[in-house]
PDB file of C-alpha atoms in Angstrom:
ATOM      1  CA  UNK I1350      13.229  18.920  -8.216  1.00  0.00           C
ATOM      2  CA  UNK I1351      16.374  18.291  -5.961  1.00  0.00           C
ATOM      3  CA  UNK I1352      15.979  16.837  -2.371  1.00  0.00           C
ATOM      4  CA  UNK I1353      16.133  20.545  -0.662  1.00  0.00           C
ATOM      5  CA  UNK I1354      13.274  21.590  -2.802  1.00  0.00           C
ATOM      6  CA  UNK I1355      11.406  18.095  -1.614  1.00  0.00           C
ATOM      7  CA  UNK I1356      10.894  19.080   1.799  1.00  0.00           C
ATOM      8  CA  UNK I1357       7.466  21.594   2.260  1.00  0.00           C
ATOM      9  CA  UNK I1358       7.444  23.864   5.619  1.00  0.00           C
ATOM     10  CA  UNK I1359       8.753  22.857   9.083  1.00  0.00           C
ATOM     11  CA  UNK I1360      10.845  20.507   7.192  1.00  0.00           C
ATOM     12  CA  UNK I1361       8.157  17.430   6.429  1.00  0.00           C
ATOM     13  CA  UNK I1362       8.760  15.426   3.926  1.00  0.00           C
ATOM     14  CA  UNK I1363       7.030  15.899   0.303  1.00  0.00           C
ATOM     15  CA  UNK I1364       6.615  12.816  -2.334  1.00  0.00           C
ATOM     16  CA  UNK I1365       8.348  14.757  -4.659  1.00  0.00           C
ATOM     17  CA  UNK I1366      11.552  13.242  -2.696  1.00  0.00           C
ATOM     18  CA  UNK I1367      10.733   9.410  -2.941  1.00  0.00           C
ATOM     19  CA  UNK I1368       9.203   9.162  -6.213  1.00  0.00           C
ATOM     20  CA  UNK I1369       7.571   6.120  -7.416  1.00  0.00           C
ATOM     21  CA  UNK I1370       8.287   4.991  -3.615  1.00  0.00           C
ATOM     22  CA  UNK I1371       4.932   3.448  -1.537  1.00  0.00           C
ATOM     23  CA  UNK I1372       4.074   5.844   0.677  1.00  0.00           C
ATOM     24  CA  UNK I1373       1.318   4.996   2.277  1.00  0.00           C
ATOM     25  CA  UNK I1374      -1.254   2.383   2.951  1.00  0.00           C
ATOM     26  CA  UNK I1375      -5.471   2.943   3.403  1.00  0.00           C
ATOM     27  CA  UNK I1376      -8.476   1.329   3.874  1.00  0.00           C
ATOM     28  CA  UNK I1377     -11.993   1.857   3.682  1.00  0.00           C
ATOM     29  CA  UNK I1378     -15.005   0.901   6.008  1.00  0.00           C
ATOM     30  CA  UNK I1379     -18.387   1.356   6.486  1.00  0.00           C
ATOM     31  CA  UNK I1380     -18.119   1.537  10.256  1.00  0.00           C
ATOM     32  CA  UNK I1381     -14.804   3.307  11.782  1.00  0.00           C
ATOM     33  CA  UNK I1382     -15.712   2.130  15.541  1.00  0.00           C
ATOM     34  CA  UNK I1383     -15.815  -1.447  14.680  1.00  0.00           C
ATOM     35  CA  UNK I1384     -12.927  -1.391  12.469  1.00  0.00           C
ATOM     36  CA  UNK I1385     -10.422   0.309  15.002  1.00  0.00           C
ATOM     37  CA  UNK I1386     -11.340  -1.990  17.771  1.00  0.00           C
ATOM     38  CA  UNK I1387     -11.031  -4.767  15.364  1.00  0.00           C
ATOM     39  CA  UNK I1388      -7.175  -3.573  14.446  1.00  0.00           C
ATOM     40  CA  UNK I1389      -6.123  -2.442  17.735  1.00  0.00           C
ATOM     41  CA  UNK I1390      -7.546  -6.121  19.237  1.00  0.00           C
ATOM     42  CA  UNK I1391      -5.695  -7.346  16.465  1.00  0.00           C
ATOM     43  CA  UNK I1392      -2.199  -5.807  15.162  1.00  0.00           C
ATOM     44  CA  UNK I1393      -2.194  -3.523  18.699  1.00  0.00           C
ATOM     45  CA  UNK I1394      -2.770  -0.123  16.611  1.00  0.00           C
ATOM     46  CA  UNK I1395      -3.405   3.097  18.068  1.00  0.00           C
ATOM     47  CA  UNK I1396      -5.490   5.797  16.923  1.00  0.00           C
ATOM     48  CA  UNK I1397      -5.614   9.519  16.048  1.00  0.00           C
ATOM     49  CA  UNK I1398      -7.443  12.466  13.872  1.00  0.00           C
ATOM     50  CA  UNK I1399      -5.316  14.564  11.546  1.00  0.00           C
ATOM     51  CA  UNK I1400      -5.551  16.685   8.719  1.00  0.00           C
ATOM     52  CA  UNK I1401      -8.248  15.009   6.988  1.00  0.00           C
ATOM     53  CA  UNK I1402     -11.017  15.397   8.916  1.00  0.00           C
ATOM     54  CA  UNK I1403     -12.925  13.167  11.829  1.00  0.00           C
ATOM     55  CA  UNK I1404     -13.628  10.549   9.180  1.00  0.00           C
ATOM     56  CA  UNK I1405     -10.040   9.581   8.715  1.00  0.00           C
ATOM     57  CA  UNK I1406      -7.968   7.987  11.184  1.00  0.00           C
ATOM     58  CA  UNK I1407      -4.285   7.433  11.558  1.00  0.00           C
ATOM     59  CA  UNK I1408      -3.406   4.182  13.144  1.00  0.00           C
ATOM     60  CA  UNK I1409      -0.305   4.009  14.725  1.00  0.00           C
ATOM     61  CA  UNK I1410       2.883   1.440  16.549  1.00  0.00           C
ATOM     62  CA  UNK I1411       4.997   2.911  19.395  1.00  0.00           C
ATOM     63  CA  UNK I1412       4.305   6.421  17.703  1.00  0.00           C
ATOM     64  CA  UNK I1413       5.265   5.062  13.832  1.00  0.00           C
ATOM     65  CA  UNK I1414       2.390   5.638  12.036  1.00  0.00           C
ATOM     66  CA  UNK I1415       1.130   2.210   9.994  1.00  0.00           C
ATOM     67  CA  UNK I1416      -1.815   2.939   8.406  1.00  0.00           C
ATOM     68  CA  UNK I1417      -4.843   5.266   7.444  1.00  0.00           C
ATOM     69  CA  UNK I1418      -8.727   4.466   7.755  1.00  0.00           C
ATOM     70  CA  UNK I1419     -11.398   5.980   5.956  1.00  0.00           C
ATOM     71  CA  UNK I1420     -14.940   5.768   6.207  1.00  0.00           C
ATOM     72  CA  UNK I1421     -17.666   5.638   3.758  1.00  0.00           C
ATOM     73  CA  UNK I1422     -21.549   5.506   3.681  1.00  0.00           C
ATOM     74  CA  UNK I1423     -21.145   3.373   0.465  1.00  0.00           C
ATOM     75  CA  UNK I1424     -19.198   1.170  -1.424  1.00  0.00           C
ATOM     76  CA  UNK I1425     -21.749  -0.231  -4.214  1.00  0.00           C
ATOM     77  CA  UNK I1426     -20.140  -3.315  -6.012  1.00  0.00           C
ATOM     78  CA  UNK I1427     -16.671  -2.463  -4.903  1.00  0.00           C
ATOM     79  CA  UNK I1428     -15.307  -4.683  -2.155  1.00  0.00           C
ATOM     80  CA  UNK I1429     -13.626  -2.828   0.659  1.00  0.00           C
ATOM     81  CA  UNK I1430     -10.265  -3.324   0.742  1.00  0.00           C
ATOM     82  CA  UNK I1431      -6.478  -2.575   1.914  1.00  0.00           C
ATOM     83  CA  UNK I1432      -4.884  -0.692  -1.234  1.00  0.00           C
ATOM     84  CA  UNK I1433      -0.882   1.046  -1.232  1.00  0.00           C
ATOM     85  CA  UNK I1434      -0.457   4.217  -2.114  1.00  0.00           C
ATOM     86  CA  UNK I1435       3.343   5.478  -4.349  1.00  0.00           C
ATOM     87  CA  UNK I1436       4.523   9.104  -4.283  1.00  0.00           C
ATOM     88  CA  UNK I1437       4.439  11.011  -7.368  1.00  0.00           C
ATOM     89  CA  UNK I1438       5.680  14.593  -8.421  1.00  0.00           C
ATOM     90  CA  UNK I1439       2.552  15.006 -10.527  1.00  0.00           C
ATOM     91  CA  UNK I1440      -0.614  13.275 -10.008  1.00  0.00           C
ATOM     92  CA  UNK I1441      -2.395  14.912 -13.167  1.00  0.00           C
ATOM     93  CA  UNK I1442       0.440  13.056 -14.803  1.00  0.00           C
ATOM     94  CA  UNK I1443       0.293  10.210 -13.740  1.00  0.00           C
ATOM     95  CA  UNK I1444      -2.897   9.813 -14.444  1.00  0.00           C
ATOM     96  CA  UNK I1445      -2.403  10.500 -17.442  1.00  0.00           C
ATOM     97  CA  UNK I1446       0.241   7.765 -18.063  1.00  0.00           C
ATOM     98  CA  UNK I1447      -1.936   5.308 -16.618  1.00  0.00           C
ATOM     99  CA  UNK I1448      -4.973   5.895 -19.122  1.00  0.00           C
ATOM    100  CA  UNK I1449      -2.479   6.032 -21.876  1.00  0.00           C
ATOM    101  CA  UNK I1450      -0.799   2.974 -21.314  1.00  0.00           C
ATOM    102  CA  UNK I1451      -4.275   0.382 -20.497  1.00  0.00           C
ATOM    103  CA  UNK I1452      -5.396   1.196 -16.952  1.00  0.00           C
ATOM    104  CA  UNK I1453      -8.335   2.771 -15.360  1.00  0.00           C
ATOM    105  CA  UNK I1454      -9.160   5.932 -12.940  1.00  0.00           C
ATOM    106  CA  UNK I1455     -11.921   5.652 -10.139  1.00  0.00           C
ATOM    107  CA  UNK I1456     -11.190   8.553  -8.795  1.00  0.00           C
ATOM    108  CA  UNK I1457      -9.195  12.050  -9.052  1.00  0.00           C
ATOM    109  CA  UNK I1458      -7.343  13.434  -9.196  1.00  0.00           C
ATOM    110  CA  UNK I1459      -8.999  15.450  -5.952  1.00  0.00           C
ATOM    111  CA  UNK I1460      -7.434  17.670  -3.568  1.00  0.00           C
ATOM    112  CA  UNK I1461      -6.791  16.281   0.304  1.00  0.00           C
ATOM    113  CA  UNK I1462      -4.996  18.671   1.778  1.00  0.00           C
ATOM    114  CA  UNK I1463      -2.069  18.970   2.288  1.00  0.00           C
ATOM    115  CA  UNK I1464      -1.816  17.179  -0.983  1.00  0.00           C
ATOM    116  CA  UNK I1465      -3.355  15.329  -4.060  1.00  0.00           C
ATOM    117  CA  UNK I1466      -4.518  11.787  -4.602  1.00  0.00           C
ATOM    118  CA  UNK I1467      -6.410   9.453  -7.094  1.00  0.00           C
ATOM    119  CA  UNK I1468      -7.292   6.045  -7.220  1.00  0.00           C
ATOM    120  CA  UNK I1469      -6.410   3.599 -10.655  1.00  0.00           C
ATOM    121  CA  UNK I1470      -6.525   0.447 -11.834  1.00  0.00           C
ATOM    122  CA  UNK I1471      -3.490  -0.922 -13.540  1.00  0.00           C
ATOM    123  CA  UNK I1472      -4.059  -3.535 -17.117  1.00  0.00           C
ATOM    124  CA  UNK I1473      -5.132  -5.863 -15.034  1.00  0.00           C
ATOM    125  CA  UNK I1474      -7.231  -4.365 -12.729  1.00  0.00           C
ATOM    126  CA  UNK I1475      -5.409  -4.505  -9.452  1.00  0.00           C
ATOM    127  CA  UNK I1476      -6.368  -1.453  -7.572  1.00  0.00           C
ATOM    128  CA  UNK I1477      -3.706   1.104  -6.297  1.00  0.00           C
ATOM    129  CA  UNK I1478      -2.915   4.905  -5.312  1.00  0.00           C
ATOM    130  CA  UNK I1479      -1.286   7.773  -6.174  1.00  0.00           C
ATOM    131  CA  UNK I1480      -0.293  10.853  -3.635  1.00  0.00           C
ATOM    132  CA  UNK I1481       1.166  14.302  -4.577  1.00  0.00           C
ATOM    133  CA  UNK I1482       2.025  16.334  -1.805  1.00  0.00           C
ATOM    134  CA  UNK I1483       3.611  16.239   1.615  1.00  0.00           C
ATOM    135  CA  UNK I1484       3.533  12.889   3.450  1.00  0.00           C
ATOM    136  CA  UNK I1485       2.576  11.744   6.801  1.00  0.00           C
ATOM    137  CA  UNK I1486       4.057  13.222  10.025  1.00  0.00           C
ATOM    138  CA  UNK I1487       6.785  10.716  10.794  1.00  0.00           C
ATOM    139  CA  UNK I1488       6.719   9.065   7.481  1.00  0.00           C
ATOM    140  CA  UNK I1489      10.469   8.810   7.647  1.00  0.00           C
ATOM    141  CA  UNK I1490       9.589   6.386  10.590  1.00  0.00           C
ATOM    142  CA  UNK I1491       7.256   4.709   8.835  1.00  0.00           C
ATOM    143  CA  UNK I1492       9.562   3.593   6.293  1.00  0.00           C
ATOM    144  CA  UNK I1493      12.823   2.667   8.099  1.00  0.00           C
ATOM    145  CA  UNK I1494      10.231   1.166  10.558  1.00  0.00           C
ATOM    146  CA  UNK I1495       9.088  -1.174   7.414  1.00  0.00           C
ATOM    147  CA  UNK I1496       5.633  -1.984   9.354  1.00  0.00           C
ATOM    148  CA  UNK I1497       4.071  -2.305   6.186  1.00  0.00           C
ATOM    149  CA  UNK I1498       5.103  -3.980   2.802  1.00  0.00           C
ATOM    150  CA  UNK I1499       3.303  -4.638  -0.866  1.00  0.00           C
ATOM    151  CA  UNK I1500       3.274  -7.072  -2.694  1.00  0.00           C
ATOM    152  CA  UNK I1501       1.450  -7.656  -6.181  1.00  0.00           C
ATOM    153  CA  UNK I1502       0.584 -11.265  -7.624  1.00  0.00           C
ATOM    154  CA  UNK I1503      -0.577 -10.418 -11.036  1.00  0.00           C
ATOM    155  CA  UNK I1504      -0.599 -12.306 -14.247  1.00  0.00           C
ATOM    156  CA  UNK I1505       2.587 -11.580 -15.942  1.00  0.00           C
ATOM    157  CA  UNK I1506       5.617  -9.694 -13.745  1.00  0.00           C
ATOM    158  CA  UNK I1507       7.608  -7.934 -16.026  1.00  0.00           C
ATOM    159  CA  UNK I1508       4.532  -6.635 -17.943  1.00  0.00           C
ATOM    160  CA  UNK I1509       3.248  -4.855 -14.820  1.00  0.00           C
ATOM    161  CA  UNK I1510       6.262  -4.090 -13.826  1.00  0.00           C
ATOM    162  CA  UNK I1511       6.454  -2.016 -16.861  1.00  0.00           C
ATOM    163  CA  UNK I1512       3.085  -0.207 -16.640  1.00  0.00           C
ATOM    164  CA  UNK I1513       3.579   1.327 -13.298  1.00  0.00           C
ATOM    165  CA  UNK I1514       7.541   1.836 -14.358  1.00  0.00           C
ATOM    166  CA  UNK I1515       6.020   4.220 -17.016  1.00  0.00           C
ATOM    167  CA  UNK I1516       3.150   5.429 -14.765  1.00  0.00           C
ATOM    168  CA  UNK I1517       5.542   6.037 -11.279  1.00  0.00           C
ATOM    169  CA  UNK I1518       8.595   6.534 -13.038  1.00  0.00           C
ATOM    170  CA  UNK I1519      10.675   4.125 -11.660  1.00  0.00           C
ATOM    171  CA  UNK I1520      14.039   3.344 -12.287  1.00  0.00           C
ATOM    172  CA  UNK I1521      14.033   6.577 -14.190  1.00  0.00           C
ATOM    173  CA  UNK I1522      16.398   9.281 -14.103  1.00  0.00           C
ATOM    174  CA  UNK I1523      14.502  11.527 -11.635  1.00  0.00           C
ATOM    175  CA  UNK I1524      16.510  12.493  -7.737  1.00  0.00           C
ATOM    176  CA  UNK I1525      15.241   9.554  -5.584  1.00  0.00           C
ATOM    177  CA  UNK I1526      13.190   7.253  -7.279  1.00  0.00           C
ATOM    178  CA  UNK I1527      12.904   3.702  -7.102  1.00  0.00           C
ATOM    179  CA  UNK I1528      14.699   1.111  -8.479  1.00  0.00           C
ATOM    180  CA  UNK I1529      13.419  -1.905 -10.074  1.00  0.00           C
ATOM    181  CA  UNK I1530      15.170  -5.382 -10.859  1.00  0.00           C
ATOM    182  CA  UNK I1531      14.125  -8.900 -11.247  1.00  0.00           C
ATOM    183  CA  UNK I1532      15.213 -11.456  -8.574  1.00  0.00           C
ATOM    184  CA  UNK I1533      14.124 -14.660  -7.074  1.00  0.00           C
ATOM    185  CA  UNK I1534      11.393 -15.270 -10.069  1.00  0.00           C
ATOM    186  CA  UNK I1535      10.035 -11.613  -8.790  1.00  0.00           C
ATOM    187  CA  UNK I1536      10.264  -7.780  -9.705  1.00  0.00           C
ATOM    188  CA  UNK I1537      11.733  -6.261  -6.694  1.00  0.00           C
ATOM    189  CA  UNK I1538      11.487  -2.941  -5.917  1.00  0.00           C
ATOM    190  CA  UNK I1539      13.518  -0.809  -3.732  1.00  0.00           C
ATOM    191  CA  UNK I1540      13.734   3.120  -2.038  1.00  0.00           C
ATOM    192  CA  UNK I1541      16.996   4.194  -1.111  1.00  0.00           C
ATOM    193  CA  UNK I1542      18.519   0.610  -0.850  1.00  0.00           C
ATOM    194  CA  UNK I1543      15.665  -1.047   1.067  1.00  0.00           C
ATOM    195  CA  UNK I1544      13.274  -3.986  -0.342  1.00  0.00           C
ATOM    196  CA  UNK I1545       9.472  -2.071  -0.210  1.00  0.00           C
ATOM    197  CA  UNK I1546       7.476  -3.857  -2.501  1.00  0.00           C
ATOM    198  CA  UNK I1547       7.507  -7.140  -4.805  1.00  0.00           C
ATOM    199  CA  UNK I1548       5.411  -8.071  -7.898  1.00  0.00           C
ATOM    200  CA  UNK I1549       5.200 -11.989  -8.867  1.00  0.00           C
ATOM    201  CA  UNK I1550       3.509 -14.515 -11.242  1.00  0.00           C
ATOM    202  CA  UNK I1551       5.180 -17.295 -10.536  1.00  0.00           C
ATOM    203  CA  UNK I1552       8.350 -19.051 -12.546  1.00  0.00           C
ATOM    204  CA  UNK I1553       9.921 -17.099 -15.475  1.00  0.00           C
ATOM    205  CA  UNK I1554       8.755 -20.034 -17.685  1.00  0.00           C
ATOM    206  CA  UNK I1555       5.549 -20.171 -16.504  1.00  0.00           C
ATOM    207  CA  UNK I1556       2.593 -19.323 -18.996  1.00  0.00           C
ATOM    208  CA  UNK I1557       0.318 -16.158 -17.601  1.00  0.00           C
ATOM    209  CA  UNK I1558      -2.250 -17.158 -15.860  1.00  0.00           C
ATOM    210  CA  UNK I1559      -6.051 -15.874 -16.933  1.00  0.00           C
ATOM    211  CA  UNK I1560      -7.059 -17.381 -13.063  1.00  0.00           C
ATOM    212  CA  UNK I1561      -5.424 -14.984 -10.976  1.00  0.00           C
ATOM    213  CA  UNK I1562      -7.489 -11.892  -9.584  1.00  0.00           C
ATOM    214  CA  UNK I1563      -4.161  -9.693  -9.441  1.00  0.00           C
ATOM    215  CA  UNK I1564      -4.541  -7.468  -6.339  1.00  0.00           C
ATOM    216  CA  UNK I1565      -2.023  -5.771  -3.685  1.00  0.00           C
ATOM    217  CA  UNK I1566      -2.590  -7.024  -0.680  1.00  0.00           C
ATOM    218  CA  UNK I1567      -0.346  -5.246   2.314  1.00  0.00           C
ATOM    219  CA  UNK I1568       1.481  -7.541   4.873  1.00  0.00           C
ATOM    220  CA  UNK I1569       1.879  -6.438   8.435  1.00  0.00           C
ATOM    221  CA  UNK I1570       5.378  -7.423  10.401  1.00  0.00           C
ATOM    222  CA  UNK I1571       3.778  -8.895  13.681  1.00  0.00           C
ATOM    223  CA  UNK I1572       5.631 -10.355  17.002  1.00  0.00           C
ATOM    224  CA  UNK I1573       3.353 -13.285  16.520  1.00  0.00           C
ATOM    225  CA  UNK I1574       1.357 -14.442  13.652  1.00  0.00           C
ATOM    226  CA  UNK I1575      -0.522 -16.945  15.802  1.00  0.00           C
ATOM    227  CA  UNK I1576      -2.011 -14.596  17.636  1.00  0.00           C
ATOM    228  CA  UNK I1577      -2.897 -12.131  15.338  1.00  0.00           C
ATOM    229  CA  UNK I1578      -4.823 -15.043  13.693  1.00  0.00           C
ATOM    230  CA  UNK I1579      -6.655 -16.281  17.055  1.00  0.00           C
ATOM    231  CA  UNK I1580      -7.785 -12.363  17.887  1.00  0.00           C
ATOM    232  CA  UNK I1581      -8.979 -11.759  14.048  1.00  0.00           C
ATOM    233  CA  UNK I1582     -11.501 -14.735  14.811  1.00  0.00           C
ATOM    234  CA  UNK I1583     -12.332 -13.403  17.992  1.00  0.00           C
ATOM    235  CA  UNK I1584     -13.488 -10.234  16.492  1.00  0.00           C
ATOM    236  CA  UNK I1585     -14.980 -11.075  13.511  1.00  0.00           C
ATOM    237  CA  UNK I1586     -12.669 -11.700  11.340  1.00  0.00           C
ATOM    238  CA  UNK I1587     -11.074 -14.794   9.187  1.00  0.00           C
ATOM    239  CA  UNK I1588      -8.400 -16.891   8.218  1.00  0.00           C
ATOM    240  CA  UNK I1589      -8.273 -16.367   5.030  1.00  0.00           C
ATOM    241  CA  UNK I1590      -5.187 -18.859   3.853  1.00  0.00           C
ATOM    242  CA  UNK I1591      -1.610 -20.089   5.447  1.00  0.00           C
ATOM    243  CA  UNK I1592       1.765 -19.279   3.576  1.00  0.00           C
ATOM    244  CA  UNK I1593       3.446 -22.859   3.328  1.00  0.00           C
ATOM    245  CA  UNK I1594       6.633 -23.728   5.224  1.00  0.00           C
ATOM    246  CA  UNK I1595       6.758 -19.669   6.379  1.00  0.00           C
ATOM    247  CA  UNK I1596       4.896 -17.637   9.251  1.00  0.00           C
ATOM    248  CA  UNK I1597       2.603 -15.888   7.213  1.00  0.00           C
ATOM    249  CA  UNK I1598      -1.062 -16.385   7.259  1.00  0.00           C
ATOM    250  CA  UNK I1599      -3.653 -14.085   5.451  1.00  0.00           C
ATOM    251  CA  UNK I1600      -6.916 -12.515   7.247  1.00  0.00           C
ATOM    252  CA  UNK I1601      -9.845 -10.226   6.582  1.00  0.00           C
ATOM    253  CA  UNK I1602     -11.472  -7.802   8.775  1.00  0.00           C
ATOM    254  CA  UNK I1603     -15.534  -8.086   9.496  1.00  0.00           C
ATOM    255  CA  UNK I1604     -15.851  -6.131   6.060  1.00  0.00           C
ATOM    256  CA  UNK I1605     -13.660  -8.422   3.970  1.00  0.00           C
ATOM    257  CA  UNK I1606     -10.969  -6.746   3.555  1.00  0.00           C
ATOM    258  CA  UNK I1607      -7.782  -9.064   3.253  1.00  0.00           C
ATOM    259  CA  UNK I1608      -4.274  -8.521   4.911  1.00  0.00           C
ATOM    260  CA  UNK I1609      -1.384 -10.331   5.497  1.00  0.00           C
ATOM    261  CA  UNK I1610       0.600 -10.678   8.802  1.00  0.00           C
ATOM    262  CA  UNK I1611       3.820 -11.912   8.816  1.00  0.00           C
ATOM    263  CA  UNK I1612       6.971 -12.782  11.271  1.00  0.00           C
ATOM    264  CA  UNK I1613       8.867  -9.887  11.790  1.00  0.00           C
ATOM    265  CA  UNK I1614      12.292  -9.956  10.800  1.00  0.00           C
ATOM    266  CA  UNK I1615      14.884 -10.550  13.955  1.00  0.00           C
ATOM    267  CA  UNK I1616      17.003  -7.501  14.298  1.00  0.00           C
TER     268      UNK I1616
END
């Protein structure tokens, strides 16, 4: 599908344009209220009901959207958490490819209009999204904006790297995909140039290691980390871990859910 055949009515972007690209990022909660004042007191979000009903919410930044919320009644054993969502040009696929190549589905494919998602677990179990369909109003925004970036610690890079290659379809042959590369001891991935999301393990000599829960975990770009940090413990959060020798410290809302908030870059 070329990129004039990408775009669905009025002109909005569909993921069939940015394939393989993160396109989104979502979290679940238990309790909506507490969790948007917790994010506005927090990373200064604002709020809003679209397409999906009055138990999503987008959160927003100076009118670039950042983020979407969900609620549910019930999680069972499954931690709430941040997880990233990549644009595909067929979810059933994709799906597919996953299964075939070691991971797991939780859920979907199911229909959200105006699109398609599912939930999957790569080898290793780290948790991620798919979406087929058009993307968030201002999603352009969103991604020059770079409010929001992935990164995956997993067990072994280039293995990883190669399941969601085969599941996303990056670096393949397809009109706007990603590209994929391996630089500073990581898999780098980029959209149209620009660094979105990273997936590490450590040195290239290093062994695997069985210890590491791989997960994504999203980092925020924040004016100032130290405050972010002092108003997540003022509303029920915690500080979860520091980065060493950068300004990047990791947090979790009141329902656990981990995040990252980092400098922004000048300029």
């Amino acid at each position: 599908m070329n990129s004039q055949s990408a775009a669905v009515d009025g002109g909005t972007l569909s993921s069939h344009a940015v394939i393989g690209a993160p396109c989104w990022v979502s979290l679940t909660t238990r309790d909506l209220e507490a969790v948007q004042s917790f994010y506005t007191a927090v990373l200064g979000w604002e709020w809003r009901v679209g397409k999906l009903g009055d138990r999503y919410r987008f959160a927003s930044v100076d009118g670039v959207p950042v983020a979407g919320v969900s609620a549910v009644r019930s999680m069972g054993d499954t931690a709430f958490a941040w997880t990233p969502f990549f644009a595909t040009d067929d979810a059933d696929r994709a799906v597919s490819r996953g299964y075939e190549r070691g991971g797991t589905t939780a859920l979907g494919p199911i229909s959200f209009p105006p699109g398609r998602a599912a939930m999957l677990a790569d080898r290793d179990g780290a948790v991620f999204g798919i979406w087929e369909g058009e993307l968030v109003t201002g999603w352009e925004k969103w991604r020059r904006a770079a409010p929001a970036f992935m990164e995956l610690h997993t067990r072994n890079a280039f293995d990883a790297a190669m399941f969601y290659a085969e599941v996303l379809g990056w670096a393949s042959e397809a009109e706007g995909c990603c590209e994929a590369c391996y630089e500073d001891e990581s898999v780098v991935l980029r959209s149209e140039g620009e660094i979105v999301a990273r997936i590490h393990s450590g040195a290239v000599e290093s062994a695997p290691d069985p210890a590491i829960r791989p997960r994504w975990q999203i980092h925020f770009a924040v004016e100032d980390v130290e405050a972010c940090a002092r108003a997540a413990l003022d509303h029920g959060g915690s500080l979860v871990a520091r980065a060493a020798g950068r300004p990047e410290i990791t947090l979790s809302d009141p329902d656990g859910a981990r995040f990252v908030v980092y400098a922004r870059p000048a300029g």
